[in-house]
mmCIF file of N, CA and C in Angstrom:
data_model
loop_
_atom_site.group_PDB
_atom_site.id
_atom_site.type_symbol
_atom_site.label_atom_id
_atom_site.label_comp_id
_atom_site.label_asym_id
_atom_site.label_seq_id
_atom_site.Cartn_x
_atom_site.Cartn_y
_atom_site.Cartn_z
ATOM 1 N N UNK Y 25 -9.799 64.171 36.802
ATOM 2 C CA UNK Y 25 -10.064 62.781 36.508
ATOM 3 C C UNK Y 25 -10.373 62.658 35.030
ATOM 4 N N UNK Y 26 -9.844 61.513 34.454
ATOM 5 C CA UNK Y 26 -10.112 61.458 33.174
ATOM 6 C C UNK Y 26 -10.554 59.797 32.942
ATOM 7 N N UNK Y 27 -11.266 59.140 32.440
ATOM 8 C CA UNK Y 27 -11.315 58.262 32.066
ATOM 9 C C UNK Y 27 -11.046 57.761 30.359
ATOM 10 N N UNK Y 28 -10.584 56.605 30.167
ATOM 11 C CA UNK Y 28 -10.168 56.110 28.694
ATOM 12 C C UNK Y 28 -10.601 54.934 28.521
ATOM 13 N N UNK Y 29 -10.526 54.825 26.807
ATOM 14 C CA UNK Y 29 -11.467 53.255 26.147
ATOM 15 C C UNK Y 29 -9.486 52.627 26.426
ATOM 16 N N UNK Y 30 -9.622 51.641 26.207
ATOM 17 C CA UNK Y 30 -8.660 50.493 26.442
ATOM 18 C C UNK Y 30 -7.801 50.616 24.962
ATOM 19 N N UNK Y 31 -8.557 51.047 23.811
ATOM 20 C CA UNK Y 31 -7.652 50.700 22.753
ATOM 21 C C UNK Y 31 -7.124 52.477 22.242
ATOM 22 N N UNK Y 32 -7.359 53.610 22.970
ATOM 23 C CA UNK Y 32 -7.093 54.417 23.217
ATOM 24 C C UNK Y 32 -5.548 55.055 23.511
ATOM 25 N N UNK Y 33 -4.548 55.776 22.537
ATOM 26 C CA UNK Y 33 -3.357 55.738 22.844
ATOM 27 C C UNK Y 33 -3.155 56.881 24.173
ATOM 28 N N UNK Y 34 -2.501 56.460 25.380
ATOM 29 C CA UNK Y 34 -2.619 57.710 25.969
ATOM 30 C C UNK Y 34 -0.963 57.808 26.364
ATOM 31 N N UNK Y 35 -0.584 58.880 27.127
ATOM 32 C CA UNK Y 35 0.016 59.471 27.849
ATOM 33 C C UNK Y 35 0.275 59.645 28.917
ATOM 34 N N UNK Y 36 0.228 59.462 29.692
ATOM 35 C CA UNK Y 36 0.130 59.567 30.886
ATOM 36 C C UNK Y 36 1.197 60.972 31.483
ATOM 37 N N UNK Y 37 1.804 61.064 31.532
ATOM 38 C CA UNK Y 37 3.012 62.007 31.605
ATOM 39 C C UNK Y 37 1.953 63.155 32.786
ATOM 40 N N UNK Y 38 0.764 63.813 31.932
ATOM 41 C CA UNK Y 38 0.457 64.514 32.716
ATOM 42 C C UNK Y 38 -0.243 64.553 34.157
ATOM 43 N N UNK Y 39 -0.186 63.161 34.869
ATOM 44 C CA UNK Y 39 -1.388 62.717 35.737
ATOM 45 C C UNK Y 39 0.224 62.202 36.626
ATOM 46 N N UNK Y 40 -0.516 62.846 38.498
ATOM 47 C CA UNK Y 40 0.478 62.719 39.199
ATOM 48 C C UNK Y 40 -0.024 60.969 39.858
ATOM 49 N N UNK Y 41 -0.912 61.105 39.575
ATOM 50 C CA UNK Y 41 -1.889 59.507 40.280
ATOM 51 C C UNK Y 41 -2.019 58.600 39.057
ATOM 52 N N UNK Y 42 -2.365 57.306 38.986
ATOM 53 C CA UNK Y 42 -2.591 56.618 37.895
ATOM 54 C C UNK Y 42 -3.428 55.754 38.766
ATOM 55 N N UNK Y 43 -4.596 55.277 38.779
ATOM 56 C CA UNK Y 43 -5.314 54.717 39.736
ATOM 57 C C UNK Y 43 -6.290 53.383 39.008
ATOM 58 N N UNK Y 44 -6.209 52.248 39.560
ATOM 59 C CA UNK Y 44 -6.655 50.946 38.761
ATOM 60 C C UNK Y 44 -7.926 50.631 39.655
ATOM 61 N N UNK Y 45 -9.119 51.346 39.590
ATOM 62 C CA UNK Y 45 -10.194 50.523 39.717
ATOM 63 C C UNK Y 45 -11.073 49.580 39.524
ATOM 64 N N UNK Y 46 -10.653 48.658 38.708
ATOM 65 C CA UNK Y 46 -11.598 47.886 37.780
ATOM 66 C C UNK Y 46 -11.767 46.489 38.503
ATOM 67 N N UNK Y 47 -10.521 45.966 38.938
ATOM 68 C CA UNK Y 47 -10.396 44.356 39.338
ATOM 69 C C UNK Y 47 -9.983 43.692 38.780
ATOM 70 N N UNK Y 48 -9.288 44.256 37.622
ATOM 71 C CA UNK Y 48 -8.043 44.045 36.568
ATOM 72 C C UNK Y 48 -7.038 43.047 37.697
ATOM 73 N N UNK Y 49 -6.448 42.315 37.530
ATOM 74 C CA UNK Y 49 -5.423 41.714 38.423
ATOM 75 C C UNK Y 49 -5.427 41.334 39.549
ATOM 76 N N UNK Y 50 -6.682 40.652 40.297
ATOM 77 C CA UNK Y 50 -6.948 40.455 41.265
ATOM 78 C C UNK Y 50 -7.056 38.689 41.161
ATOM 79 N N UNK Y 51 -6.603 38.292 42.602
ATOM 80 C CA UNK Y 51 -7.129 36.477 42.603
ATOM 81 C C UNK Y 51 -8.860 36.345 42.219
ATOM 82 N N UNK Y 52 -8.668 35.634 41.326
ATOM 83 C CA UNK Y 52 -10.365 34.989 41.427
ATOM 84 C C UNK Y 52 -10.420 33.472 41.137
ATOM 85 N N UNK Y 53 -11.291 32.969 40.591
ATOM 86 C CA UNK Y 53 -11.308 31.387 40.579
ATOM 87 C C UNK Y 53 -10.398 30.915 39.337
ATOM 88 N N UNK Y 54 -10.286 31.858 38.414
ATOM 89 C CA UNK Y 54 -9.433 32.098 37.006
ATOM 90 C C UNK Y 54 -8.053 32.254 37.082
ATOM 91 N N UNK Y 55 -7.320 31.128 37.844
ATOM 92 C CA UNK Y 55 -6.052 31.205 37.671
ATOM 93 C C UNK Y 55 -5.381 32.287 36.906
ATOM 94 N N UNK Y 56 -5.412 32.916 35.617
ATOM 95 C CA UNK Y 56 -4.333 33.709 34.957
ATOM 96 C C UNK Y 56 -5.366 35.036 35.422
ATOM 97 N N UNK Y 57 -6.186 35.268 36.018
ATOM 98 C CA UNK Y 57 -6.877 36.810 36.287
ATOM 99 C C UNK Y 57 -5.806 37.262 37.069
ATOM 100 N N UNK Y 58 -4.864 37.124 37.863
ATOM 101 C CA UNK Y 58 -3.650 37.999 38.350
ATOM 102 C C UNK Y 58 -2.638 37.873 36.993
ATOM 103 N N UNK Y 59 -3.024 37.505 35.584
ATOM 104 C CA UNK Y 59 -2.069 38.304 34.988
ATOM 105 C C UNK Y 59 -2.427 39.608 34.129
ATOM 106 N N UNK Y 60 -3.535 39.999 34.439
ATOM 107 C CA UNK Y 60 -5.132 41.043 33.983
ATOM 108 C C UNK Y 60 -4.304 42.194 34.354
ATOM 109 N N UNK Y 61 -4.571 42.806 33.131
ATOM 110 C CA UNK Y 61 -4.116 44.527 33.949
ATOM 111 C C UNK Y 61 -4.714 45.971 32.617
ATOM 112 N N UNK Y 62 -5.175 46.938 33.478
ATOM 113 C CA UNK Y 62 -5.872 47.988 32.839
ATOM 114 C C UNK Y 62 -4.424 48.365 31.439
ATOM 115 N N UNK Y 63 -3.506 48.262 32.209
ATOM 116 C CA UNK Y 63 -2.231 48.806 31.229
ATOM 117 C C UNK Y 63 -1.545 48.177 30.038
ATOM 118 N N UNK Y 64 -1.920 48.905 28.577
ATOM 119 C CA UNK Y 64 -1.600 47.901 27.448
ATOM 120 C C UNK Y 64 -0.156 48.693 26.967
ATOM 121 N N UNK Y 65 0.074 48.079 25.886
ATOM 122 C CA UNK Y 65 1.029 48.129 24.869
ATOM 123 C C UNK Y 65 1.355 49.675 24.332
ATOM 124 N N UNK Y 66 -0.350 50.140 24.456
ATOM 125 C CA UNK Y 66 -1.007 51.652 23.987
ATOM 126 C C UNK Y 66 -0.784 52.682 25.146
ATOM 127 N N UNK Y 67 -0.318 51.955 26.157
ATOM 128 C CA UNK Y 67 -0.131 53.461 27.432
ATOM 129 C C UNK Y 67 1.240 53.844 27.038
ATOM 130 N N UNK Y 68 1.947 55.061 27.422
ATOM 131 C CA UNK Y 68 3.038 55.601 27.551
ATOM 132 C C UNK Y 68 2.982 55.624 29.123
ATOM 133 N N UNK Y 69 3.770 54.756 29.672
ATOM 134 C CA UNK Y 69 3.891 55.298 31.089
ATOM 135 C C UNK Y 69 4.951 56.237 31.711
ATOM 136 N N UNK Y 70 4.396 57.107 32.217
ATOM 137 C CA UNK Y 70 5.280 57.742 33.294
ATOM 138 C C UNK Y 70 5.920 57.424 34.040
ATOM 139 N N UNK Y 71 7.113 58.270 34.414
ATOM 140 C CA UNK Y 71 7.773 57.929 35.875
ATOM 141 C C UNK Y 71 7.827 59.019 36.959
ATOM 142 N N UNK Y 72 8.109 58.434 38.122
ATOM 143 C CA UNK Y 72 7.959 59.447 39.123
ATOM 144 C C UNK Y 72 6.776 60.112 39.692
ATOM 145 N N UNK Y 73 5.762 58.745 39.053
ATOM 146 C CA UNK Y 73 4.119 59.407 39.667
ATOM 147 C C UNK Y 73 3.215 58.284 40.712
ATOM 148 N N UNK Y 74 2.546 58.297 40.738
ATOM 149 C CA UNK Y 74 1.916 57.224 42.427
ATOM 150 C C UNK Y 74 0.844 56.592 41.326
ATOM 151 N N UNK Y 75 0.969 55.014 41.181
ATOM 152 C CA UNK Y 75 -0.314 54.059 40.840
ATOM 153 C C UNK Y 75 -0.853 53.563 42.057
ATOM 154 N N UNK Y 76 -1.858 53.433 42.527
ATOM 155 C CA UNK Y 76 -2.865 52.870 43.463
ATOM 156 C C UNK Y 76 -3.471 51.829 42.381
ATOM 157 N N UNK Y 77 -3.583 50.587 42.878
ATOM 158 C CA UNK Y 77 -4.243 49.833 42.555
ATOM 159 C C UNK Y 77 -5.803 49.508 43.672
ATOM 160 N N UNK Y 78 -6.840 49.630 43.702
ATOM 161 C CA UNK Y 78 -7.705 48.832 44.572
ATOM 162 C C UNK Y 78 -7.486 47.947 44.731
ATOM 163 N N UNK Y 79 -6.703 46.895 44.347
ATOM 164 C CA UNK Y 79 -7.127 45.700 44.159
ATOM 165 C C UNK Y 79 -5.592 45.159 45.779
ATOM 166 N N UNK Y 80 -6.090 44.331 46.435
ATOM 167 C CA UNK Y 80 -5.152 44.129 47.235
ATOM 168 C C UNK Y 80 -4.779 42.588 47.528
ATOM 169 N N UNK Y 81 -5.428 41.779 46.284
ATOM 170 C CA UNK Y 81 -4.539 40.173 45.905
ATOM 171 C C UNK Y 81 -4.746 39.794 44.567
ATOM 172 N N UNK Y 82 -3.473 39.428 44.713
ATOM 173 C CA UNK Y 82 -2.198 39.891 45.515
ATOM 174 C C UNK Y 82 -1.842 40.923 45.819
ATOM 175 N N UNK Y 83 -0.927 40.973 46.896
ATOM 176 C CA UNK Y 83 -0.053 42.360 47.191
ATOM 177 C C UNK Y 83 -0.122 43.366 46.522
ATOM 178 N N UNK Y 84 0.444 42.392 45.691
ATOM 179 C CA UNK Y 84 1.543 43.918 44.375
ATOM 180 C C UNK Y 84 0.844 42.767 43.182
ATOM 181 N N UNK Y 85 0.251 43.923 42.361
ATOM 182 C CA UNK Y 85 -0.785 43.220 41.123
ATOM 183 C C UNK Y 85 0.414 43.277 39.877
ATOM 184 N N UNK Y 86 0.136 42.849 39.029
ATOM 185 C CA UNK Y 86 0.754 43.272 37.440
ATOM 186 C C UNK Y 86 0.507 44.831 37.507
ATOM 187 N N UNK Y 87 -0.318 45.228 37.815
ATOM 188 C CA UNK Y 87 -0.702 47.013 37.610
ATOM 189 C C UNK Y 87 0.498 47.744 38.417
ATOM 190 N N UNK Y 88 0.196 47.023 39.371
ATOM 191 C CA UNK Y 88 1.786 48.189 40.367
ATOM 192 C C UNK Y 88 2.789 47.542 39.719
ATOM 193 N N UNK Y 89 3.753 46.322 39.418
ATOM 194 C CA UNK Y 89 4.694 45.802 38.852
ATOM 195 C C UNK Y 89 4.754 46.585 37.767
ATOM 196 N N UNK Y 90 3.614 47.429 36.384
ATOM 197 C CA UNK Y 90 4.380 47.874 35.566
ATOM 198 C C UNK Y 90 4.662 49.222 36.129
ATOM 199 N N UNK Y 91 3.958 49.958 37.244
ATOM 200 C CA UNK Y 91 4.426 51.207 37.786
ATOM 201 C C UNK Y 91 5.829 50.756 38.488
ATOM 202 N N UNK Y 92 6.179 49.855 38.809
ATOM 203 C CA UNK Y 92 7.430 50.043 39.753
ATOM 204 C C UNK Y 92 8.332 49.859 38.635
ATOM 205 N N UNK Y 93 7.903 49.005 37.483
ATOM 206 C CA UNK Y 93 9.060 48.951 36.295
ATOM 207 C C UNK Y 93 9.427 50.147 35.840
ATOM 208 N N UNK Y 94 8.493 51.314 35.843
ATOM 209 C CA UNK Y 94 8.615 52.452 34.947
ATOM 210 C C UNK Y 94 9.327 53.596 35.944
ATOM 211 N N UNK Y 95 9.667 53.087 37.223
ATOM 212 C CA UNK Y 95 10.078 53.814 38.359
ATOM 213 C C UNK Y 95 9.456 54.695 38.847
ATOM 214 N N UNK Y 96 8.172 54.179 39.508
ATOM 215 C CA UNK Y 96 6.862 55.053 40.415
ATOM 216 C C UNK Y 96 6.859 54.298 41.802
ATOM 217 N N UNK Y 97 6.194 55.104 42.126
ATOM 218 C CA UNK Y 97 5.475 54.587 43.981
ATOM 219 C C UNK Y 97 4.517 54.179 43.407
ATOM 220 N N UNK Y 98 4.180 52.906 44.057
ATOM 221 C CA UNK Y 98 2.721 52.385 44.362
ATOM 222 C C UNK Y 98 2.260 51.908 45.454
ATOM 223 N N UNK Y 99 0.856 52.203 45.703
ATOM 224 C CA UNK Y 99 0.247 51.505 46.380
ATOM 225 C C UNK Y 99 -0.900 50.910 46.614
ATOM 226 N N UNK Y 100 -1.556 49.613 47.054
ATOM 227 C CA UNK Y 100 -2.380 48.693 46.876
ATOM 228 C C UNK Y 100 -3.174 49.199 47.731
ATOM 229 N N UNK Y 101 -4.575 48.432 47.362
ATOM 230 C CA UNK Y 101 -6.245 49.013 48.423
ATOM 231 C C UNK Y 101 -6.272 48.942 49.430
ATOM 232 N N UNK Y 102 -5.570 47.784 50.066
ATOM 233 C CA UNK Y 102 -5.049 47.255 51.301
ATOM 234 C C UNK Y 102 -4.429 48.810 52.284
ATOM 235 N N UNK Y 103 -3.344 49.334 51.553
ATOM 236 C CA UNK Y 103 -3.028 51.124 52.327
ATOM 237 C C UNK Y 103 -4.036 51.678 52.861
#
């Protein structure tokens, strides 16, 4: 397990999990909070690795949408 600051350039490449605990992208009373997501400009994402989001509303958050863009499995808290 590793944790990172947000403005932090990372990598990801080496991590078979990518896991969004925060509540980044979830419905709340804040209309645009489902467009919230742990993943910036500054990640390198991987492919071919599993994001779990906790968060299970919506469905499928911005967090899994950029894992499925980058061609990963995901899955939501709801699993």
């Amino acid at each position: 397990v590793s944790i990172y600051q947000s403005e932090d350039i990372i990598q990801m490449n080496r991590y078979d999990c990518i896991y969004n605990g925060t509540g980044l992208g979830k419905y709340s009373e804040n209309n645009k909070s489902i467009l919230e997501t742990p993943i910036t400009k500054r990640h390198i994402l991987p492919s071919k690795k599993l994001f779990i989001d906790a968060n299970y509303t919506p469905w499928t958050t911005r967090f899994l949408h950029q894992g499925i863009e980058a061609n990963n499995s995901t899955m939501n808290g709801f699993s």
